[in-house]
C-alpha atoms as an extended CHARMM CRD file, in Angstrom:
* protein
*
       191  EXT
         1         1  ASP       CA            187.4490000000      139.4000000000      154.0290000000  PROA      1               0.0000000000
         2         2  ASP       CA            185.5230000000      136.9180000000      151.7310000000  PROA      2               0.0000000000
         3         3  GLN       CA            187.1780000000      133.9890000000      153.3590000000  PROA      3               0.0000000000
         4         4  ILE       CA            185.8880000000      130.7810000000      154.7670000000  PROA      4               0.0000000000
         5         5  VAL       CA            187.3300000000      130.1920000000      157.9830000000  PROA      5               0.0000000000
         6         6  GLY       CA            185.6690000000      128.0790000000      159.6340000000  PROA      6               0.0000000000
         7         7  VAL       CA            182.9200000000      125.0690000000      159.0530000000  PROA      7               0.0000000000
         8         8  ILE       CA            180.4450000000      123.8710000000      161.6320000000  PROA      8               0.0000000000
         9         9  GLY       CA            178.5680000000      120.8180000000      160.4170000000  PROA      9               0.0000000000
        10        10  TYR       CA            176.1380000000      118.9560000000      162.8600000000  PROA      10              0.0000000000
        11        11  ALA       CA            173.9250000000      115.8620000000      162.5350000000  PROA      11              0.0000000000
        12        12  ASP       CA            171.2180000000      114.0070000000      164.2570000000  PROA      12              0.0000000000
        13        13  GLU       CA            172.4390000000      110.4280000000      165.3840000000  PROA      13              0.0000000000
        14        14  PRO       CA            170.1780000000      107.4660000000      165.0170000000  PROA      14              0.0000000000
        15        15  ARG       CA            168.6730000000      106.0470000000      168.2140000000  PROA      15              0.0000000000
        16        16  LYS       CA            171.1990000000      104.0120000000      169.7700000000  PROA      16              0.0000000000
        17        17  GLU       CA            168.4700000000      101.0740000000      169.8190000000  PROA      17              0.0000000000
        18        18  SER       CA            167.5770000000      101.5270000000      166.1700000000  PROA      18              0.0000000000
        19        19  ALA       CA            169.1990000000       98.9630000000      164.6760000000  PROA      19              0.0000000000
        20        20  ARG       CA            168.4840000000       96.6330000000      167.0180000000  PROA      20              0.0000000000
        21        21  VAL       CA            164.5570000000       97.4180000000      167.0820000000  PROA      21              0.0000000000
        22        22  VAL       CA            165.0630000000       97.3480000000      163.2040000000  PROA      22              0.0000000000
        23        23  GLU       CA            166.7870000000       93.7620000000      163.2660000000  PROA      23              0.0000000000
        24        24  GLU       CA            163.9150000000       92.6380000000      165.4780000000  PROA      24              0.0000000000
        25        25  LEU       CA            161.3470000000       93.6920000000      163.4490000000  PROA      25              0.0000000000
        26        26  LYS       CA            162.6330000000       91.9690000000      160.3850000000  PROA      26              0.0000000000
        27        27  GLN       CA            163.1490000000       89.0100000000      161.9170000000  PROA      27              0.0000000000
        28        28  GLY       CA            161.1800000000       86.0740000000      160.5130000000  PROA      28              0.0000000000
        29        29  GLY       CA            161.1780000000       87.6710000000      156.9680000000  PROA      29              0.0000000000
        30        30  ARG       CA            157.4480000000       89.0570000000      157.2840000000  PROA      30              0.0000000000
        31        31  ARG       CA            158.3650000000       92.7880000000      157.8530000000  PROA      31              0.0000000000
        32        32  ARG       CA            159.7230000000       95.1330000000      155.5420000000  PROA      32              0.0000000000
        33        33  ILE       CA            161.3840000000       98.2640000000      157.0300000000  PROA      33              0.0000000000
        34        34  VAL       CA            160.8120000000      101.6400000000      154.8850000000  PROA      34              0.0000000000
        35        35  LEU       CA            162.4680000000      104.9010000000      156.5480000000  PROA      35              0.0000000000
        36        36  MET       CA            160.5460000000      108.6330000000      155.1650000000  PROA      36              0.0000000000
        37        37  SER       CA            161.8110000000      111.7080000000      156.2450000000  PROA      37              0.0000000000
        38        38  GLY       CA            161.9060000000      115.2090000000      155.2530000000  PROA      38              0.0000000000
        39        39  ASP       CA            165.5380000000      115.7000000000      155.2650000000  PROA      39              0.0000000000
        40        40  ALA       CA            167.7960000000      116.0530000000      152.6540000000  PROA      40              0.0000000000
        41        41  ARG       CA            168.9010000000      112.5180000000      150.6140000000  PROA      41              0.0000000000
        42        42  GLU       CA            172.3240000000      112.2250000000      151.8980000000  PROA      42              0.0000000000
        43        43  PRO       CA            171.6750000000      112.0750000000      155.6110000000  PROA      43              0.0000000000
        44        44  VAL       CA            168.4600000000      109.6750000000      155.4230000000  PROA      44              0.0000000000
        45        45  GLU       CA            170.6780000000      107.2980000000      153.1810000000  PROA      45              0.0000000000
        46        46  GLY       CA            173.4700000000      107.0210000000      156.1910000000  PROA      46              0.0000000000
        47        47  THR       CA            170.6630000000      106.6620000000      158.4210000000  PROA      47              0.0000000000
        48        48  ALA       CA            168.9490000000      103.9750000000      156.3770000000  PROA      48              0.0000000000
        49        49  ARG       CA            172.5280000000      101.9570000000      155.6570000000  PROA      49              0.0000000000
        50        50  ALA       CA            173.2380000000      102.4790000000      159.7210000000  PROA      50              0.0000000000
        51        51  VAL       CA            170.3120000000      100.9150000000      160.9010000000  PROA      51              0.0000000000
        52        52  GLY       CA            169.3890000000       98.5580000000      158.1750000000  PROA      52              0.0000000000
        53        53  VAL       CA            166.2810000000       99.8830000000      156.6960000000  PROA      53              0.0000000000
        54        54  ASP       CA            165.7620000000       98.2050000000      153.5390000000  PROA      54              0.0000000000
        55        55  ASP       CA            164.4160000000      101.3240000000      151.5170000000  PROA      55              0.0000000000
        56        56  ALA       CA            164.5860000000      105.1590000000      152.4130000000  PROA      56              0.0000000000
        57        57  TYR       CA            162.6410000000      107.6610000000      150.8250000000  PROA      57              0.0000000000
        58        58  ALA       CA            163.9430000000      111.7190000000      151.8540000000  PROA      58              0.0000000000
        59        59  GLU       CA            162.8120000000      114.9270000000      151.3040000000  PROA      59              0.0000000000
        60        60  LEU       CA            159.3790000000      114.0490000000      151.8280000000  PROA      60              0.0000000000
        61        61  LEU       CA            156.5910000000      116.5020000000      152.5140000000  PROA      61              0.0000000000
        62        62  PRO       CA            153.7650000000      115.0650000000      154.7590000000  PROA      62              0.0000000000
        63        63  GLU       CA            151.6860000000      114.4110000000      152.0290000000  PROA      63              0.0000000000
        64        64  ASP       CA            154.0220000000      112.7920000000      150.3860000000  PROA      64              0.0000000000
        65        65  LYS       CA            154.5800000000      110.4810000000      153.2620000000  PROA      65              0.0000000000
        66        66  ALA       CA            150.7730000000      109.7640000000      153.2770000000  PROA      66              0.0000000000
        67        67  HSD       CA            151.3360000000      109.0340000000      149.4970000000  PROA      67              0.0000000000
        68        68  ARG       CA            154.1460000000      106.7340000000      149.8510000000  PROA      68              0.0000000000
        69        69  VAL       CA            151.8860000000      104.6330000000      152.7440000000  PROA      69              0.0000000000
        70        70  ARG       CA            148.9570000000      104.5210000000      150.1230000000  PROA      70              0.0000000000
        71        71  GLU       CA            151.3890000000      103.4350000000      147.4020000000  PROA      71              0.0000000000
        72        72  ILE       CA            152.2690000000      100.5020000000      149.7170000000  PROA      72              0.0000000000
        73        73  GLN       CA            148.6500000000       99.3270000000      150.8610000000  PROA      73              0.0000000000
        74        74  LYS       CA            147.7970000000       99.4060000000      147.2980000000  PROA      74              0.0000000000
        75        75  ASN       CA            151.0140000000       96.7410000000      146.4940000000  PROA      75              0.0000000000
        76        76  GLY       CA            148.6250000000       94.7010000000      148.8840000000  PROA      76              0.0000000000
        77        77  HSD       CA            150.9550000000       95.0880000000      152.2550000000  PROA      77              0.0000000000
        78        78  VAL       CA            149.4000000000       95.8200000000      155.5160000000  PROA      78              0.0000000000
        79        79  VAL       CA            151.2470000000       99.7030000000      157.0150000000  PROA      79              0.0000000000
        80        80  ALA       CA            152.1280000000       99.8840000000      160.6300000000  PROA      80              0.0000000000
        81        81  MET       CA            153.6670000000      103.6240000000      160.2180000000  PROA      81              0.0000000000
        82        82  VAL       CA            155.8920000000      104.9040000000      163.1280000000  PROA      82              0.0000000000
        83        83  GLY       CA            155.8150000000      108.6890000000      163.4200000000  PROA      83              0.0000000000
        84        84  ASP       CA            156.0710000000      111.2710000000      166.2970000000  PROA      84              0.0000000000
        85        85  GLY       CA            155.8700000000      114.7500000000      164.3430000000  PROA      85              0.0000000000
        86        86  ILE       CA            153.5530000000      116.8440000000      162.7790000000  PROA      86              0.0000000000
        87        87  ASN       CA            154.9010000000      115.8360000000      159.4110000000  PROA      87              0.0000000000
        88        88  ASP       CA            154.2600000000      112.1680000000      160.2090000000  PROA      88              0.0000000000
        89        89  ALA       CA            150.4360000000      112.9350000000      160.9590000000  PROA      89              0.0000000000
        90        90  PRO       CA            149.2280000000      112.4800000000      157.5800000000  PROA      90              0.0000000000
        91        91  ALA       CA            150.8540000000      108.8940000000      156.9600000000  PROA      91              0.0000000000
        92        92  LEU       CA            149.7860000000      107.6420000000      160.2790000000  PROA      92              0.0000000000
        93        93  ALA       CA            146.3760000000      108.6540000000      159.8770000000  PROA      93              0.0000000000
        94        94  VAL       CA            145.9900000000      106.7300000000      156.3530000000  PROA      94              0.0000000000
        95        95  ALA       CA            148.2260000000      103.9070000000      157.7080000000  PROA      95              0.0000000000
        96        96  ASP       CA            146.4680000000      100.1600000000      158.4980000000  PROA      96              0.0000000000
        97        97  VAL       CA            148.0180000000      100.8180000000      162.0320000000  PROA      97              0.0000000000
        98        98  GLY       CA            149.7210000000      104.3830000000      163.1200000000  PROA      98              0.0000000000
        99        99  ILE       CA            152.2350000000      104.2170000000      166.3300000000  PROA      99              0.0000000000
       100       100  SER       CA            153.5870000000      106.9550000000      167.6730000000  PROA      100             0.0000000000
       101       101  LEU       CA            155.7000000000      107.5260000000      171.0320000000  PROA      101             0.0000000000
       102       102  ASP       CA            155.5620000000      109.1330000000      174.0300000000  PROA      102             0.0000000000
       103       103  GLY       CA            156.8290000000      112.3590000000      173.9460000000  PROA      103             0.0000000000
       104       104  GLY       CA            155.6970000000      113.0500000000      170.2970000000  PROA      104             0.0000000000
       105       105  THR       CA            154.1540000000      116.0720000000      168.7820000000  PROA      105             0.0000000000
       106       106  ASP       CA            150.2310000000      116.2930000000      170.3140000000  PROA      106             0.0000000000
       107       107  VAL       CA            149.0310000000      115.8230000000      166.5230000000  PROA      107             0.0000000000
       108       108  ALA       CA            150.8720000000      112.8470000000      165.9130000000  PROA      108             0.0000000000
       109       109  LEU       CA            149.4980000000      111.4460000000      169.6100000000  PROA      109             0.0000000000
       110       110  GLU       CA            145.8170000000      112.1940000000      168.3410000000  PROA      110             0.0000000000
       111       111  THR       CA            146.5460000000      110.4960000000      164.9430000000  PROA      111             0.0000000000
       112       112  ALA       CA            148.0630000000      107.3650000000      166.0600000000  PROA      112             0.0000000000
       113       113  ASP       CA            146.1930000000      104.2080000000      166.6650000000  PROA      113             0.0000000000
       114       114  VAL       CA            148.7360000000      103.2400000000      169.4370000000  PROA      114             0.0000000000
       115       115  VAL       CA            150.8760000000      105.2670000000      171.6600000000  PROA      115             0.0000000000
       116       116  LEU       CA            153.8660000000      103.5900000000      173.3360000000  PROA      116             0.0000000000
       117       117  LEU       CA            154.0180000000      105.3200000000      177.0250000000  PROA      117             0.0000000000
       118       118  GLU       CA            156.8310000000      104.1930000000      178.1130000000  PROA      118             0.0000000000
       119       119  GLY       CA            160.4480000000      102.9930000000      176.2850000000  PROA      119             0.0000000000
       120       120  GLY       CA            160.4140000000      104.4560000000      173.2620000000  PROA      120             0.0000000000
       121       121  LEU       CA            161.3900000000      102.9030000000      170.0590000000  PROA      121             0.0000000000
       122       122  GLN       CA            162.7170000000       99.9430000000      171.8900000000  PROA      122             0.0000000000
       123       123  LYS       CA            159.1200000000       98.5700000000      173.0770000000  PROA      123             0.0000000000
       124       124  LEU       CA            158.2510000000       98.3200000000      169.2930000000  PROA      124             0.0000000000
       125       125  PRO       CA            159.0010000000       94.8550000000      168.8890000000  PROA      125             0.0000000000
       126       126  ASP       CA            157.1520000000       94.0980000000      172.0630000000  PROA      126             0.0000000000
       127       127  ALA       CA            154.0660000000       95.9760000000      170.5730000000  PROA      127             0.0000000000
       128       128  PHE       CA            153.8620000000       93.7970000000      167.6720000000  PROA      128             0.0000000000
       129       129  ARG       CA            154.7340000000       90.5220000000      169.5900000000  PROA      129             0.0000000000
       130       130  VAL       CA            151.8270000000       91.1870000000      171.6790000000  PROA      130             0.0000000000
       131       131  ALA       CA            149.7570000000       92.0880000000      168.4260000000  PROA      131             0.0000000000
       132       132  ASP       CA            150.7460000000       89.0520000000      166.3970000000  PROA      132             0.0000000000
       133       133  ASP       CA            150.0620000000       86.8720000000      169.8330000000  PROA      133             0.0000000000
       134       134  ALA       CA            146.5250000000       88.8310000000      169.9560000000  PROA      134             0.0000000000
       135       135  MET       CA            145.6110000000       87.8940000000      166.0470000000  PROA      135             0.0000000000
       136       136  ARG       CA            146.7290000000       84.2380000000      166.5390000000  PROA      136             0.0000000000
       137       137  ARG       CA            144.4240000000       83.9480000000      169.3890000000  PROA      137             0.0000000000
       138       138  VAL       CA            141.5120000000       85.5550000000      167.1540000000  PROA      138             0.0000000000
       139       139  ARG       CA            142.2000000000       83.0600000000      164.8030000000  PROA      139             0.0000000000
       140       140  ARG       CA            142.5370000000       79.9040000000      166.9470000000  PROA      140             0.0000000000
       141       141  GLY       CA            139.0680000000       81.6140000000      168.3300000000  PROA      141             0.0000000000
       142       142  LEU       CA            137.0410000000       81.7910000000      165.3560000000  PROA      142             0.0000000000
       143       143  GLY       CA            138.6390000000       78.2260000000      164.2860000000  PROA      143             0.0000000000
       144       144  LEU       CA            137.4440000000       76.6530000000      167.5840000000  PROA      144             0.0000000000
       145       145  VAL       CA            133.8820000000       78.3020000000      166.5240000000  PROA      145             0.0000000000
       146       146  ILE       CA            133.7570000000       78.0010000000      162.7090000000  PROA      146             0.0000000000
       147       147  ALA       CA            135.0220000000       74.4450000000      162.5630000000  PROA      147             0.0000000000
       148       148  PRO       CA            132.5600000000       72.4280000000      165.1000000000  PROA      148             0.0000000000
       149       149  ASN       CA            129.7300000000       74.8400000000      163.6780000000  PROA      149             0.0000000000
       150       150  ALA       CA            130.4650000000       73.9370000000      160.0690000000  PROA      150             0.0000000000
       151       151  VAL       CA            130.7520000000       70.0200000000      160.8040000000  PROA      151             0.0000000000
       152       152  ALA       CA            127.2160000000       70.0800000000      162.7770000000  PROA      152             0.0000000000
       153       153  ILE       CA            125.5990000000       72.1510000000      160.0110000000  PROA      153             0.0000000000
       154       154  GLY       CA            126.3120000000       69.7440000000      157.8070000000  PROA      154             0.0000000000
       155       155  LEU       CA            125.6700000000       67.0650000000      159.7030000000  PROA      155             0.0000000000
       156       156  GLY       CA            122.1310000000       68.5820000000      160.7620000000  PROA      156             0.0000000000
       157       157  ALA       CA            121.5220000000       69.1170000000      156.7450000000  PROA      157             0.0000000000
       158       158  LEU       CA            122.0190000000       65.4850000000      156.4010000000  PROA      158             0.0000000000
       159       159  GLY       CA            119.4180000000       64.9660000000      159.3830000000  PROA      159             0.0000000000
       160       160  LEU       CA            122.3710000000       62.7760000000      161.0570000000  PROA      160             0.0000000000
       161       161  ILE       CA            121.8100000000       65.1250000000      164.3930000000  PROA      161             0.0000000000
       162       162  ASN       CA            118.6690000000       67.0640000000      165.6820000000  PROA      162             0.0000000000
       163       163  PRO       CA            118.6500000000       70.7520000000      166.1700000000  PROA      163             0.0000000000
       164       164  ALA       CA            119.5020000000       70.3610000000      170.2370000000  PROA      164             0.0000000000
       165       165  ILE       CA            122.9730000000       68.5680000000      169.5770000000  PROA      165             0.0000000000
       166       166  ALA       CA            123.4180000000       70.9930000000      166.9880000000  PROA      166             0.0000000000
       167       167  ALA       CA            122.6870000000       74.1070000000      169.3570000000  PROA      167             0.0000000000
       168       168  MET       CA            124.9630000000       72.1940000000      172.1180000000  PROA      168             0.0000000000
       169       169  VAL       CA            127.8610000000       72.3710000000      169.6390000000  PROA      169             0.0000000000
       170       170  ASN       CA            127.4790000000       75.8930000000      168.9350000000  PROA      170             0.0000000000
       171       171  ASN       CA            126.8970000000       77.1610000000      172.4650000000  PROA      171             0.0000000000
       172       172  GLY       CA            130.0380000000       74.8530000000      173.5630000000  PROA      172             0.0000000000
       173       173  SER       CA            132.3030000000       75.4960000000      170.9440000000  PROA      173             0.0000000000
       174       174  THR       CA            131.7620000000       79.4320000000      171.6410000000  PROA      174             0.0000000000
       175       175  VAL       CA            132.2340000000       78.4760000000      175.4300000000  PROA      175             0.0000000000
       176       176  VAL       CA            135.5540000000       77.0130000000      174.7290000000  PROA      176             0.0000000000
       177       177  ALA       CA            136.7420000000       79.7160000000      172.2700000000  PROA      177             0.0000000000
       178       178  ALA       CA            135.7390000000       82.0330000000      175.1830000000  PROA      178             0.0000000000
       179       179  LEU       CA            137.8510000000       80.1050000000      177.5770000000  PROA      179             0.0000000000
       180       180  GLU       CA            140.6730000000       79.9350000000      175.5520000000  PROA      180             0.0000000000
       181       181  GLY       CA            140.7270000000       83.6280000000      174.9700000000  PROA      181             0.0000000000
       182       182  VAL       CA            141.0910000000       84.5110000000      178.6170000000  PROA      182             0.0000000000
       183       183  ALA       CA            143.4000000000       81.5940000000      179.4820000000  PROA      183             0.0000000000
       184       184  PRO       CA            146.0130000000       83.8360000000      179.3720000000  PROA      184             0.0000000000
       185       185  LEU       CA            144.5920000000       86.4040000000      181.7170000000  PROA      185             0.0000000000
       186       186  LEU       CA            143.3470000000       83.6160000000      183.8190000000  PROA      186             0.0000000000
       187       187  PHE       CA            147.0320000000       81.7500000000      184.1790000000  PROA      187             0.0000000000
       188       188  GLU       CA            148.7000000000       85.5710000000      184.5100000000  PROA      188             0.0000000000
       189       189  ARG       CA            147.0980000000       86.4050000000      187.6440000000  PROA      189             0.0000000000
       190       190  GLY       CA            148.4500000000       83.0250000000      189.1450000000  PROA      190             0.0000000000
       191       191  LYS       CA            151.9680000000       84.1560000000      188.8560000000  PROA      191             0.0000000000
């Protein structure tokens, strides 16, 4: 009879591990966590507060998410986009690293650079730790090659060493860098 007799409310709850994952990703102050969603503003802001993200954007279309990623990149930041839906695919494509979760939509899985095959969101901090460790090893390897070679070039230019010694420095530093790079694999097998 034109009267409200009941109301049903529903909402998606954040994943249980979300707050812990956000906290782990923010450790050390290196990362800023941004939530981008096509959902209405109030639930998005509530979720953002509940899990501790730094910024939240609501009511975004897929192209709006990609635009936000580009804006963040233009400000000099490296962007890792995590998404598992159709609407996330454009942003996954333009991010520096697109990350999706097993069970995501086919288009998100195809667009992402990295797919976490097990553990879902809770494995995300582990993926970042592995990536950070890999980059430390790359930088160390470059240092092991560049520094000795720069010294050898300088000494060679001054006539203080001959080309054979410079070649030995080059080859030796390359071998040392390669061994340093595979050391974790060698020691891991021994465990």
